[in-house]
């Protein structure tokens, strides 16, 4: 009887060891599967780029969703450091250009958004989404942009470049940030043949009744006869 009991104990011990080994194997397999899924998801996310139809949306929520995907993807690309493909570098450059032209977000703000905690990032992206949707409406342009006056305009041309200078005066009652000025170069028939843009200021607010100077240097393209300056965006 004692011998049978010992035999049962040995068999039970072997079964427990085998069962433990199976569990470890399953856990390892699960981790590998999750890692592969996460890698696949990151690759899929990093290929995202909004369509023209998405960018035309006048919904602040939809604009914020686009911006969220872009910032998240930039964060993924940045975490790869220098070990990124040419396709990722190209996509990153496209993102930076789109953020500047569509959302009026420069690289400084972009880096701040990437580094921000989840709640801060969400709040700021929501605001940017609302502002991007607003700037497509006539009321937004009529109510705000004319109150930022461009003064002291001047332009000089040499063989290769056009140099444009001026100042923006804040006629509102509130400080304004990231004022974006656009110059359009016109031919003899006032057709636009080229354009350029710059930020007048960034996080340092342009105070009420104050003005700040800007300058742009654009490579000469075609027979430019005139130019036109306008404030196309800002934050308050």
PDB file of C-alpha atoms in Angstrom:
ATOM      1  CA  UNK A   1       0.000   0.000   0.000  1.00  0.00           C
ATOM      2  CA  UNK A   2       2.805   2.375   0.901  1.00  0.00           C
ATOM      3  CA  UNK A   3       4.548   1.605  -2.386  1.00  0.00           C
ATOM      4  CA  UNK A   4       1.334   2.351  -4.338  1.00  0.00           C
ATOM      5  CA  UNK A   5       0.856   5.620  -2.467  1.00  0.00           C
ATOM      6  CA  UNK A   6       4.423   6.717  -3.282  1.00  0.00           C
ATOM      7  CA  UNK A   7       3.861   5.803  -6.915  1.00  0.00           C
ATOM      8  CA  UNK A   8       0.716   7.908  -7.004  1.00  0.00           C
ATOM      9  CA  UNK A   9       2.593  10.854  -5.506  1.00  0.00           C
ATOM     10  CA  UNK A  10       5.350  10.549  -8.130  1.00  0.00           C
ATOM     11  CA  UNK A  11       2.808  10.362 -10.981  1.00  0.00           C
ATOM     12  CA  UNK A  12       0.918  13.374  -9.607  1.00  0.00           C
ATOM     13  CA  UNK A  13       4.174  15.335  -9.366  1.00  0.00           C
ATOM     14  CA  UNK A  14       5.026  14.538 -12.993  1.00  0.00           C
ATOM     15  CA  UNK A  15       1.566  15.645 -14.101  1.00  0.00           C
ATOM     16  CA  UNK A  16       1.874  18.942 -12.200  1.00  0.00           C
ATOM     17  CA  UNK A  17       5.286  19.659 -13.754  1.00  0.00           C
ATOM     18  CA  UNK A  18       3.971  18.904 -17.247  1.00  0.00           C
ATOM     19  CA  UNK A  19       0.883  21.047 -16.692  1.00  0.00           C
ATOM     20  CA  UNK A  20       3.078  23.946 -15.448  1.00  0.00           C
ATOM     21  CA  UNK A  21       5.240  23.611 -18.546  1.00  0.00           C
ATOM     22  CA  UNK A  22       2.176  23.730 -20.805  1.00  0.00           C
ATOM     23  CA  UNK A  23       0.919  26.877 -19.068  1.00  0.00           C
ATOM     24  CA  UNK A  24       4.278  28.589 -19.506  1.00  0.00           C
ATOM     25  CA  UNK A  25       4.285  27.622 -23.167  1.00  0.00           C
ATOM     26  CA  UNK A  26       0.811  29.052 -23.696  1.00  0.00           C
ATOM     27  CA  UNK A  27       1.737  32.265 -21.893  1.00  0.00           C
ATOM     28  CA  UNK A  28       4.872  32.673 -24.024  1.00  0.00           C
ATOM     29  CA  UNK A  29       2.868  32.018 -27.174  1.00  0.00           C
ATOM     30  CA  UNK A  30       0.255  34.575 -26.109  1.00  0.00           C
ATOM     31  CA  UNK A  31       2.927  37.222 -25.460  1.00  0.00           C
ATOM     32  CA  UNK A  32       4.468  36.601 -28.876  1.00  0.00           C
ATOM     33  CA  UNK A  33       1.049  36.888 -30.495  1.00  0.00           C
ATOM     34  CA  UNK A  34       0.315  40.163 -28.688  1.00  0.00           C
ATOM     35  CA  UNK A  35       3.734  41.538 -29.622  1.00  0.00           C
ATOM     36  CA  UNK A  36       3.151  40.642 -33.258  1.00  0.00           C
ATOM     37  CA  UNK A  37      -0.304  42.227 -33.173  1.00  0.00           C
ATOM     38  CA  UNK A  38       1.058  45.402 -31.569  1.00  0.00           C
ATOM     39  CA  UNK A  39       3.838  45.626 -34.152  1.00  0.00           C
ATOM     40  CA  UNK A  40       1.311  45.187 -36.963  1.00  0.00           C
ATOM     41  CA  UNK A  41      -0.949  47.855 -35.447  1.00  0.00           C
ATOM     42  CA  UNK A  42       1.900  50.370 -35.135  1.00  0.00           C
ATOM     43  CA  UNK A  43       2.889  49.793 -38.758  1.00  0.00           C
ATOM     44  CA  UNK A  44      -0.710  50.300 -39.856  1.00  0.00           C
ATOM     45  CA  UNK A  45      -1.076  53.492 -37.835  1.00  0.00           C
ATOM     46  CA  UNK A  46       2.154  54.992 -39.119  1.00  0.00           C
ATOM     47  CA  UNK A  47       0.867  54.784 -42.714  1.00  0.00           C
ATOM     48  CA  UNK A  48      -2.181  56.969 -42.024  1.00  0.00           C
ATOM     49  CA  UNK A  49      -2.630  60.172 -44.033  1.00  0.00           C
ATOM     50  CA  UNK A  50      -5.926  62.088 -44.261  1.00  0.00           C
ATOM     51  CA  UNK A  51      -7.810  62.328 -47.545  1.00  0.00           C
ATOM     52  CA  UNK A  52      -8.888  65.592 -49.144  1.00  0.00           C
ATOM     53  CA  UNK A  53     -12.470  64.890 -48.121  1.00  0.00           C
ATOM     54  CA  UNK A  54     -11.461  64.448 -44.483  1.00  0.00           C
ATOM     55  CA  UNK A  55      -9.550  67.726 -44.508  1.00  0.00           C
ATOM     56  CA  UNK A  56     -12.549  69.600 -45.918  1.00  0.00           C
ATOM     57  CA  UNK A  57     -14.696  68.711 -42.913  1.00  0.00           C
ATOM     58  CA  UNK A  58     -16.170  71.703 -41.047  1.00  0.00           C
ATOM     59  CA  UNK A  59     -16.660  69.598 -37.913  1.00  0.00           C
ATOM     60  CA  UNK A  60     -14.337  70.447 -35.042  1.00  0.00           C
ATOM     61  CA  UNK A  61     -14.634  66.889 -33.725  1.00  0.00           C
ATOM     62  CA  UNK A  62     -13.584  65.380 -37.062  1.00  0.00           C
ATOM     63  CA  UNK A  63     -10.678  67.808 -37.427  1.00  0.00           C
ATOM     64  CA  UNK A  64      -9.551  66.873 -33.906  1.00  0.00           C
ATOM     65  CA  UNK A  65      -9.716  63.174 -34.808  1.00  0.00           C
ATOM     66  CA  UNK A  66      -7.454  63.781 -37.805  1.00  0.00           C
ATOM     67  CA  UNK A  67      -5.012  65.740 -35.670  1.00  0.00           C
ATOM     68  CA  UNK A  68      -5.014  63.049 -32.967  1.00  0.00           C
ATOM     69  CA  UNK A  69      -4.039  60.353 -35.480  1.00  0.00           C
ATOM     70  CA  UNK A  70      -1.249  62.521 -36.906  1.00  0.00           C
ATOM     71  CA  UNK A  71       0.228  63.404 -33.508  1.00  0.00           C
ATOM     72  CA  UNK A  72       0.018  59.774 -32.353  1.00  0.00           C
ATOM     73  CA  UNK A  73       1.773  58.610 -35.513  1.00  0.00           C
ATOM     74  CA  UNK A  74       4.480  61.247 -35.164  1.00  0.00           C
ATOM     75  CA  UNK A  75       5.056  60.047 -31.618  1.00  0.00           C
ATOM     76  CA  UNK A  76       5.467  56.477 -32.911  1.00  0.00           C
ATOM     77  CA  UNK A  77       7.907  57.613 -35.610  1.00  0.00           C
ATOM     78  CA  UNK A  78       9.920  59.733 -33.164  1.00  0.00           C
ATOM     79  CA  UNK A  79      10.268  56.802 -30.755  1.00  0.00           C
ATOM     80  CA  UNK A  80      12.075  54.888 -33.489  1.00  0.00           C
ATOM     81  CA  UNK A  81      14.840  57.501 -33.380  1.00  0.00           C
ATOM     82  CA  UNK A  82      17.230  57.388 -36.318  1.00  0.00           C
ATOM     83  CA  UNK A  83      16.251  53.809 -37.109  1.00  0.00           C
ATOM     84  CA  UNK A  84      13.403  54.700 -39.453  1.00  0.00           C
ATOM     85  CA  UNK A  85      12.839  53.973 -43.115  1.00  0.00           C
ATOM     86  CA  UNK A  86      12.838  56.512 -45.924  1.00  0.00           C
ATOM     87  CA  UNK A  87       9.066  56.059 -46.168  1.00  0.00           C
ATOM     88  CA  UNK A  88       8.679  57.050 -42.511  1.00  0.00           C
ATOM     89  CA  UNK A  89      10.902  60.106 -43.018  1.00  0.00           C
ATOM     90  CA  UNK A  90       8.845  61.112 -46.043  1.00  0.00           C
ATOM     91  CA  UNK A  91       5.587  60.624 -44.119  1.00  0.00           C
ATOM     92  CA  UNK A  92       6.921  62.683 -41.202  1.00  0.00           C
ATOM     93  CA  UNK A  93       7.812  65.556 -43.560  1.00  0.00           C
ATOM     94  CA  UNK A  94       4.310  65.390 -45.047  1.00  0.00           C
ATOM     95  CA  UNK A  95       2.810  65.535 -41.566  1.00  0.00           C
ATOM     96  CA  UNK A  96       4.878  68.604 -40.615  1.00  0.00           C
ATOM     97  CA  UNK A  97       3.840  70.405 -43.808  1.00  0.00           C
ATOM     98  CA  UNK A  98       0.174  69.509 -43.321  1.00  0.00           C
ATOM     99  CA  UNK A  99       0.204  70.622 -39.678  1.00  0.00           C
ATOM    100  CA  UNK A 100       1.575  74.014 -40.705  1.00  0.00           C
ATOM    101  CA  UNK A 101      -0.652  74.622 -43.717  1.00  0.00           C
ATOM    102  CA  UNK A 102      -3.926  73.098 -42.503  1.00  0.00           C
ATOM    103  CA  UNK A 103      -3.873  73.344 -38.716  1.00  0.00           C
ATOM    104  CA  UNK A 104      -1.467  76.333 -38.398  1.00  0.00           C
ATOM    105  CA  UNK A 105       0.656  74.282 -36.003  1.00  0.00           C
ATOM    106  CA  UNK A 106       4.418  74.741 -36.206  1.00  0.00           C
ATOM    107  CA  UNK A 107       7.067  72.247 -35.127  1.00  0.00           C
ATOM    108  CA  UNK A 108       7.392  73.797 -31.672  1.00  0.00           C
ATOM    109  CA  UNK A 109       3.704  73.235 -30.924  1.00  0.00           C
ATOM    110  CA  UNK A 110       3.881  69.786 -32.502  1.00  0.00           C
ATOM    111  CA  UNK A 111       6.691  68.727 -30.164  1.00  0.00           C
ATOM    112  CA  UNK A 112       4.758  70.124 -27.186  1.00  0.00           C
ATOM    113  CA  UNK A 113       1.709  68.054 -28.164  1.00  0.00           C
ATOM    114  CA  UNK A 114       3.795  64.899 -28.545  1.00  0.00           C
ATOM    115  CA  UNK A 115       5.363  65.361 -25.095  1.00  0.00           C
ATOM    116  CA  UNK A 116       2.106  66.328 -23.344  1.00  0.00           C
ATOM    117  CA  UNK A 117       0.223  63.936 -21.087  1.00  0.00           C
ATOM    118  CA  UNK A 118      -2.948  62.333 -22.445  1.00  0.00           C
ATOM    119  CA  UNK A 119      -5.423  64.796 -20.910  1.00  0.00           C
ATOM    120  CA  UNK A 120      -3.449  67.891 -21.909  1.00  0.00           C
ATOM    121  CA  UNK A 121      -2.959  66.591 -25.423  1.00  0.00           C
ATOM    122  CA  UNK A 122      -6.668  65.817 -25.785  1.00  0.00           C
ATOM    123  CA  UNK A 123      -7.721  69.282 -24.555  1.00  0.00           C
ATOM    124  CA  UNK A 124      -5.303  71.121 -26.843  1.00  0.00           C
ATOM    125  CA  UNK A 125      -6.135  68.979 -29.872  1.00  0.00           C
ATOM    126  CA  UNK A 126      -9.851  69.614 -29.280  1.00  0.00           C
ATOM    127  CA  UNK A 127      -9.187  73.353 -29.350  1.00  0.00           C
ATOM    128  CA  UNK A 128      -7.086  73.110 -32.512  1.00  0.00           C
ATOM    129  CA  UNK A 129      -9.820  71.033 -34.149  1.00  0.00           C
ATOM    130  CA  UNK A 130     -12.452  73.661 -33.340  1.00  0.00           C
ATOM    131  CA  UNK A 131     -10.251  76.488 -34.616  1.00  0.00           C
ATOM    132  CA  UNK A 132      -9.447  74.638 -37.841  1.00  0.00           C
ATOM    133  CA  UNK A 133     -13.160  74.096 -38.468  1.00  0.00           C
ATOM    134  CA  UNK A 134     -13.918  77.738 -37.611  1.00  0.00           C
ATOM    135  CA  UNK A 135     -11.451  79.247 -40.042  1.00  0.00           C
ATOM    136  CA  UNK A 136     -13.408  77.775 -42.962  1.00  0.00           C
ATOM    137  CA  UNK A 137     -16.440  79.911 -42.139  1.00  0.00           C
ATOM    138  CA  UNK A 138     -16.992  83.452 -43.360  1.00  0.00           C
ATOM    139  CA  UNK A 139     -18.015  84.708 -39.904  1.00  0.00           C
ATOM    140  CA  UNK A 140     -14.681  83.674 -38.418  1.00  0.00           C
ATOM    141  CA  UNK A 141     -12.697  85.490 -41.090  1.00  0.00           C
ATOM    142  CA  UNK A 142     -14.858  88.635 -41.011  1.00  0.00           C
ATOM    143  CA  UNK A 143     -14.936  88.880 -37.223  1.00  0.00           C
ATOM    144  CA  UNK A 144     -11.292  88.306 -36.392  1.00  0.00           C
ATOM    145  CA  UNK A 145      -8.754  88.532 -39.184  1.00  0.00           C
ATOM    146  CA  UNK A 146      -9.472  92.165 -40.251  1.00  0.00           C
ATOM    147  CA  UNK A 147      -8.698  93.254 -36.695  1.00  0.00           C
ATOM    148  CA  UNK A 148      -5.101  92.230 -37.291  1.00  0.00           C
ATOM    149  CA  UNK A 149      -3.764  95.004 -39.485  1.00  0.00           C
ATOM    150  CA  UNK A 150      -0.733  94.658 -41.753  1.00  0.00           C
ATOM    151  CA  UNK A 151       1.342  97.856 -41.803  1.00  0.00           C
ATOM    152  CA  UNK A 152       4.706  99.083 -43.141  1.00  0.00           C
ATOM    153  CA  UNK A 153       4.554  96.805 -46.177  1.00  0.00           C
ATOM    154  CA  UNK A 154       7.538  96.742 -48.488  1.00  0.00           C
ATOM    155  CA  UNK A 155       9.019  94.473 -51.161  1.00  0.00           C
ATOM    156  CA  UNK A 156      12.361  94.342 -52.969  1.00  0.00           C
ATOM    157  CA  UNK A 157      13.423  92.146 -55.871  1.00  0.00           C
ATOM    158  CA  UNK A 158      16.849  91.049 -57.058  1.00  0.00           C
ATOM    159  CA  UNK A 159      17.860  88.553 -59.712  1.00  0.00           C
ATOM    160  CA  UNK A 160      16.920  85.478 -57.673  1.00  0.00           C
ATOM    161  CA  UNK A 161      14.749  86.443 -54.675  1.00  0.00           C
ATOM    162  CA  UNK A 162      11.844  88.596 -53.560  1.00  0.00           C
ATOM    163  CA  UNK A 163      12.127  90.140 -50.090  1.00  0.00           C
ATOM    164  CA  UNK A 164       8.896  91.130 -48.351  1.00  0.00           C
ATOM    165  CA  UNK A 165       8.722  92.902 -44.995  1.00  0.00           C
ATOM    166  CA  UNK A 166       5.915  94.298 -42.898  1.00  0.00           C
ATOM    167  CA  UNK A 167       4.352  94.396 -39.462  1.00  0.00           C
ATOM    168  CA  UNK A 168       1.146  93.087 -37.919  1.00  0.00           C
ATOM    169  CA  UNK A 169      -0.718  95.298 -35.470  1.00  0.00           C
ATOM    170  CA  UNK A 170      -3.143  93.773 -33.001  1.00  0.00           C
ATOM    171  CA  UNK A 171      -6.308  95.917 -32.913  1.00  0.00           C
ATOM    172  CA  UNK A 172      -8.230  93.462 -30.729  1.00  0.00           C
ATOM    173  CA  UNK A 173      -8.681  93.579 -26.955  1.00  0.00           C
ATOM    174  CA  UNK A 174      -6.839  90.301 -26.393  1.00  0.00           C
ATOM    175  CA  UNK A 175      -3.330  88.950 -27.006  1.00  0.00           C
ATOM    176  CA  UNK A 176      -3.000  86.803 -30.126  1.00  0.00           C
ATOM    177  CA  UNK A 177      -0.608  83.943 -30.776  1.00  0.00           C
ATOM    178  CA  UNK A 178       0.896  82.196 -33.795  1.00  0.00           C
ATOM    179  CA  UNK A 179      -0.159  84.895 -36.247  1.00  0.00           C
ATOM    180  CA  UNK A 180       0.278  83.502 -39.749  1.00  0.00           C
ATOM    181  CA  UNK A 181       0.850  85.863 -42.692  1.00  0.00           C
ATOM    182  CA  UNK A 182       0.625  84.865 -46.340  1.00  0.00           C
ATOM    183  CA  UNK A 183       2.096  86.663 -49.358  1.00  0.00           C
ATOM    184  CA  UNK A 184       0.792  86.061 -52.879  1.00  0.00           C
ATOM    185  CA  UNK A 185       2.901  87.072 -55.855  1.00  0.00           C
ATOM    186  CA  UNK A 186       0.937  88.391 -58.836  1.00  0.00           C
ATOM    187  CA  UNK A 187       1.617  88.770 -62.533  1.00  0.00           C
ATOM    188  CA  UNK A 188       0.642  91.725 -64.700  1.00  0.00           C
ATOM    189  CA  UNK A 189      -2.986  90.488 -64.775  1.00  0.00           C
ATOM    190  CA  UNK A 190      -3.077  90.027 -60.984  1.00  0.00           C
ATOM    191  CA  UNK A 191      -3.056  86.253 -61.313  1.00  0.00           C
ATOM    192  CA  UNK A 192      -1.346  84.418 -58.447  1.00  0.00           C
ATOM    193  CA  UNK A 193       1.854  82.814 -59.720  1.00  0.00           C
ATOM    194  CA  UNK A 194       3.440  81.927 -56.387  1.00  0.00           C
ATOM    195  CA  UNK A 195       2.918  82.259 -52.624  1.00  0.00           C
ATOM    196  CA  UNK A 196       4.704  81.961 -49.302  1.00  0.00           C
ATOM    197  CA  UNK A 197       3.862  82.280 -45.607  1.00  0.00           C
ATOM    198  CA  UNK A 198       5.471  82.816 -42.225  1.00  0.00           C
ATOM    199  CA  UNK A 199       4.623  83.122 -38.540  1.00  0.00           C
ATOM    200  CA  UNK A 200       4.875  86.607 -37.063  1.00  0.00           C
ATOM    201  CA  UNK A 201       5.063  85.265 -33.498  1.00  0.00           C
ATOM    202  CA  UNK A 202       4.678  81.985 -31.639  1.00  0.00           C
ATOM    203  CA  UNK A 203       3.928  81.447 -27.951  1.00  0.00           C
ATOM    204  CA  UNK A 204       4.859  85.031 -27.102  1.00  0.00           C
ATOM    205  CA  UNK A 205       1.513  86.794 -27.403  1.00  0.00           C
ATOM    206  CA  UNK A 206       1.117  89.911 -29.521  1.00  0.00           C
ATOM    207  CA  UNK A 207      -0.523  92.254 -27.032  1.00  0.00           C
ATOM    208  CA  UNK A 208      -3.449  94.625 -27.812  1.00  0.00           C
ATOM    209  CA  UNK A 209      -2.334  97.741 -29.762  1.00  0.00           C
ATOM    210  CA  UNK A 210       1.157  96.260 -30.195  1.00  0.00           C
ATOM    211  CA  UNK A 211       2.759  95.361 -33.490  1.00  0.00           C
ATOM    212  CA  UNK A 212       5.498  92.977 -34.566  1.00  0.00           C
ATOM    213  CA  UNK A 213       7.598  92.903 -37.724  1.00  0.00           C
ATOM    214  CA  UNK A 214       8.084  89.980 -40.072  1.00  0.00           C
ATOM    215  CA  UNK A 215      10.060  89.250 -43.218  1.00  0.00           C
ATOM    216  CA  UNK A 216       9.964  86.642 -45.972  1.00  0.00           C
ATOM    217  CA  UNK A 217      12.471  85.702 -48.655  1.00  0.00           C
ATOM    218  CA  UNK A 218      11.040  83.776 -51.607  1.00  0.00           C
ATOM    219  CA  UNK A 219      12.884  82.495 -54.650  1.00  0.00           C
ATOM    220  CA  UNK A 220      11.720  84.393 -57.722  1.00  0.00           C
ATOM    221  CA  UNK A 221       9.294  82.391 -59.823  1.00  0.00           C
ATOM    222  CA  UNK A 222       8.004  83.925 -63.045  1.00  0.00           C
ATOM    223  CA  UNK A 223       7.474  87.577 -63.874  1.00  0.00           C
ATOM    224  CA  UNK A 224       6.195  88.994 -60.575  1.00  0.00           C
ATOM    225  CA  UNK A 225       4.647  92.456 -60.923  1.00  0.00           C
ATOM    226  CA  UNK A 226       2.861  92.875 -57.603  1.00  0.00           C
ATOM    227  CA  UNK A 227       2.181  91.152 -54.290  1.00  0.00           C
ATOM    228  CA  UNK A 228      -0.629  90.821 -51.767  1.00  0.00           C
ATOM    229  CA  UNK A 229      -0.332  90.245 -47.999  1.00  0.00           C
ATOM    230  CA  UNK A 230      -2.981  88.828 -45.689  1.00  0.00           C
ATOM    231  CA  UNK A 231      -3.341  87.378 -42.198  1.00  0.00           C
ATOM    232  CA  UNK A 232      -4.673  83.879 -42.702  1.00  0.00           C
ATOM    233  CA  UNK A 233      -4.711  82.483 -39.176  1.00  0.00           C
ATOM    234  CA  UNK A 234      -3.959  83.087 -35.497  1.00  0.00           C
ATOM    235  CA  UNK A 235      -4.840  81.835 -32.023  1.00  0.00           C
ATOM    236  CA  UNK A 236      -6.256  83.694 -29.045  1.00  0.00           C
TER     237      UNK A 236
END
